Amino acid sequence: MAADLEEKTDRYERMFADALDEAEIAVPSETPLGEAAAECREMAESYLSDGRHFRADDDLVNALASFSYGYGWLDAGVRMGLFTVPDDSHLFTM
């Protein structure tokens, strides 16, 4: 079971980091939606950083939770139209 958790944590980290690279803010930064997009991105980046910290401490459960929560922030921003992603991306629910 520990090997499964380690593999899943590593996979989610890679997918989440790739998703952050693909997501581009789609709304003007000086608008309320632009501020919301910046907040979503900041939250996602913070969760990625936290997850990497937990991963480095061999705390796989909290690392996976951080990657999952951060991915949720980013995915929600995509669904709300705050971010654009490539049409052929497999990293987001669209």
PDB file of C-alpha atoms in Angstrom:
ATOM      1  CA  MET A   1       0.000   0.000   0.000  1.00  0.00           C
ATOM      2  CA  ALA A   2       2.835   2.437   0.765  1.00  0.00           C
ATOM      3  CA  ALA A   3       4.183   1.941  -2.757  1.00  0.00           C
ATOM      4  CA  ASP A   4       0.742   2.810  -4.192  1.00  0.00           C
ATOM      5  CA  LEU A   5       0.571   5.990  -2.117  1.00  0.00           C
ATOM      6  CA  GLU A   6       4.068   6.998  -3.177  1.00  0.00           C
ATOM      7  CA  GLU A   7       3.305   6.404  -6.870  1.00  0.00           C
ATOM      8  CA  LYS A   8       0.005   8.285  -6.675  1.00  0.00           C
ATOM      9  CA  THR A   9       1.594  11.221  -4.829  1.00  0.00           C
ATOM     10  CA  ASP A  10       4.386  11.466  -7.388  1.00  0.00           C
ATOM     11  CA  ARG A  11       1.906  11.225 -10.283  1.00  0.00           C
ATOM     12  CA  TYR A  12      -0.378  13.912  -8.849  1.00  0.00           C
ATOM     13  CA  GLU A  13       2.569  16.232  -8.276  1.00  0.00           C
ATOM     14  CA  ARG A  14       3.668  15.852 -11.910  1.00  0.00           C
ATOM     15  CA  MET A  15       0.142  16.305 -13.270  1.00  0.00           C
ATOM     16  CA  PHE A  16      -0.531  19.312 -11.053  1.00  0.00           C
ATOM     17  CA  ALA A  17       2.762  21.017 -11.979  1.00  0.00           C
ATOM     18  CA  ASP A  18       2.060  20.392 -15.682  1.00  0.00           C
ATOM     19  CA  ALA A  19      -1.475  21.761 -15.261  1.00  0.00           C
ATOM     20  CA  LEU A  20      -0.118  24.940 -13.660  1.00  0.00           C
ATOM     21  CA  ASP A  21       2.239  25.345 -16.608  1.00  0.00           C
ATOM     22  CA  GLU A  22      -0.642  24.973 -19.087  1.00  0.00           C
ATOM     23  CA  ALA A  23      -3.149  27.293 -17.402  1.00  0.00           C
ATOM     24  CA  GLU A  24      -3.053  30.895 -18.573  1.00  0.00           C
ATOM     25  CA  ILE A  25      -5.081  33.670 -16.974  1.00  0.00           C
ATOM     26  CA  ALA A  26      -7.871  34.514 -19.415  1.00  0.00           C
ATOM     27  CA  VAL A  27      -9.349  37.651 -17.874  1.00  0.00           C
ATOM     28  CA  PRO A  28      -7.957  41.200 -17.570  1.00  0.00           C
ATOM     29  CA  SER A  29      -5.843  41.532 -14.434  1.00  0.00           C
ATOM     30  CA  GLU A  30      -7.327  44.905 -13.457  1.00  0.00           C
ATOM     31  CA  THR A  31     -10.865  43.500 -13.118  1.00  0.00           C
ATOM     32  CA  PRO A  32     -12.491  41.663 -10.213  1.00  0.00           C
ATOM     33  CA  LEU A  33     -12.300  38.460 -12.263  1.00  0.00           C
ATOM     34  CA  GLY A  34      -8.610  39.122 -12.815  1.00  0.00           C
ATOM     35  CA  GLU A  35      -8.157  39.387  -9.068  1.00  0.00           C
ATOM     36  CA  ALA A  36     -10.074  36.132  -8.605  1.00  0.00           C
ATOM     37  CA  ALA A  37      -7.878  34.421 -11.189  1.00  0.00           C
ATOM     38  CA  ALA A  38      -4.733  35.664  -9.444  1.00  0.00           C
ATOM     39  CA  GLU A  39      -6.056  34.375  -6.103  1.00  0.00           C
ATOM     40  CA  CYS A  40      -6.878  30.963  -7.570  1.00  0.00           C
ATOM     41  CA  ARG A  41      -3.430  30.732  -9.121  1.00  0.00           C
ATOM     42  CA  GLU A  42      -1.756  31.839  -5.880  1.00  0.00           C
ATOM     43  CA  MET A  43      -3.701  29.236  -3.899  1.00  0.00           C
ATOM     44  CA  ALA A  44      -2.787  26.528  -6.399  1.00  0.00           C
ATOM     45  CA  GLU A  45       0.899  27.498  -6.343  1.00  0.00           C
ATOM     46  CA  SER A  46       0.852  27.561  -2.539  1.00  0.00           C
ATOM     47  CA  TYR A  47      -0.642  24.082  -2.368  1.00  0.00           C
ATOM     48  CA  LEU A  48       1.997  22.819  -4.816  1.00  0.00           C
ATOM     49  CA  SER A  49       4.723  24.307  -2.623  1.00  0.00           C
ATOM     50  CA  ASP A  50       3.156  22.875   0.534  1.00  0.00           C
ATOM     51  CA  GLY A  51       2.806  19.467  -1.084  1.00  0.00           C
ATOM     52  CA  ARG A  52       6.464  19.480  -2.094  1.00  0.00           C
ATOM     53  CA  HIS A  53       7.412  20.405   1.467  1.00  0.00           C
ATOM     54  CA  PHE A  54       5.339  17.511   2.840  1.00  0.00           C
ATOM     55  CA  ARG A  55       6.791  15.186   0.168  1.00  0.00           C
ATOM     56  CA  ALA A  56      10.334  16.140   1.167  1.00  0.00           C
ATOM     57  CA  ASP A  57       9.434  15.246   4.771  1.00  0.00           C
ATOM     58  CA  ASP A  58       8.061  11.857   3.599  1.00  0.00           C
ATOM     59  CA  ASP A  59       4.552  12.890   4.668  1.00  0.00           C
ATOM     60  CA  LEU A  60       2.836  11.365   1.648  1.00  0.00           C
ATOM     61  CA  VAL A  61      -0.722  11.692   2.936  1.00  0.00           C
ATOM     62  CA  ASN A  62      -0.492  15.455   3.422  1.00  0.00           C
ATOM     63  CA  ALA A  63       1.516  15.850   0.206  1.00  0.00           C
ATOM     64  CA  LEU A  64      -1.183  14.091  -1.801  1.00  0.00           C
ATOM     65  CA  ALA A  65      -3.905  16.103  -0.060  1.00  0.00           C
ATOM     66  CA  SER A  66      -2.085  19.364  -0.876  1.00  0.00           C
ATOM     67  CA  PHE A  67      -1.643  18.417  -4.527  1.00  0.00           C
ATOM     68  CA  SER A  68      -5.304  17.411  -4.749  1.00  0.00           C
ATOM     69  CA  TYR A  69      -6.634  20.590  -3.114  1.00  0.00           C
ATOM     70  CA  GLY A  70      -4.403  22.794  -5.245  1.00  0.00           C
ATOM     71  CA  TYR A  71      -5.452  20.982  -8.391  1.00  0.00           C
ATOM     72  CA  GLY A  72      -9.051  21.602  -7.353  1.00  0.00           C
ATOM     73  CA  TRP A  73      -8.443  25.350  -7.105  1.00  0.00           C
ATOM     74  CA  LEU A  74      -6.886  25.393 -10.556  1.00  0.00           C
ATOM     75  CA  ASP A  75      -9.530  23.168 -12.127  1.00  0.00           C
ATOM     76  CA  ALA A  76     -12.314  25.310 -10.647  1.00  0.00           C
ATOM     77  CA  GLY A  77     -10.700  28.391 -12.175  1.00  0.00           C
ATOM     78  CA  VAL A  78     -10.652  26.691 -15.563  1.00  0.00           C
ATOM     79  CA  ARG A  79     -14.317  25.696 -15.244  1.00  0.00           C
ATOM     80  CA  MET A  80     -15.247  29.294 -14.312  1.00  0.00           C
ATOM     81  CA  GLY A  81     -13.393  30.689 -17.340  1.00  0.00           C
ATOM     82  CA  LEU A  82     -10.658  32.400 -15.351  1.00  0.00           C
ATOM     83  CA  PHE A  83      -7.975  30.358 -17.125  1.00  0.00           C
ATOM     84  CA  THR A  84      -7.527  29.030 -20.617  1.00  0.00           C
ATOM     85  CA  VAL A  85      -5.944  25.663 -21.294  1.00  0.00           C
ATOM     86  CA  PRO A  86      -5.143  23.854 -24.540  1.00  0.00           C
ATOM     87  CA  ASP A  87      -8.184  22.161 -26.083  1.00  0.00           C
ATOM     88  CA  ASP A  88      -6.405  18.831 -26.215  1.00  0.00           C
ATOM     89  CA  SER A  89      -5.299  18.892 -22.569  1.00  0.00           C
ATOM     90  CA  HIS A  90      -5.991  15.751 -20.567  1.00  0.00           C
ATOM     91  CA  LEU A  91      -5.170  17.558 -17.319  1.00  0.00           C
ATOM     92  CA  PHE A  92      -8.511  19.296 -16.789  1.00  0.00           C
ATOM     93  CA  THR A  93     -12.201  18.404 -16.702  1.00  0.00           C
ATOM     94  CA  MET A  94     -13.890  20.396 -19.410  1.00  0.00           C
TER      95      MET A  94
END
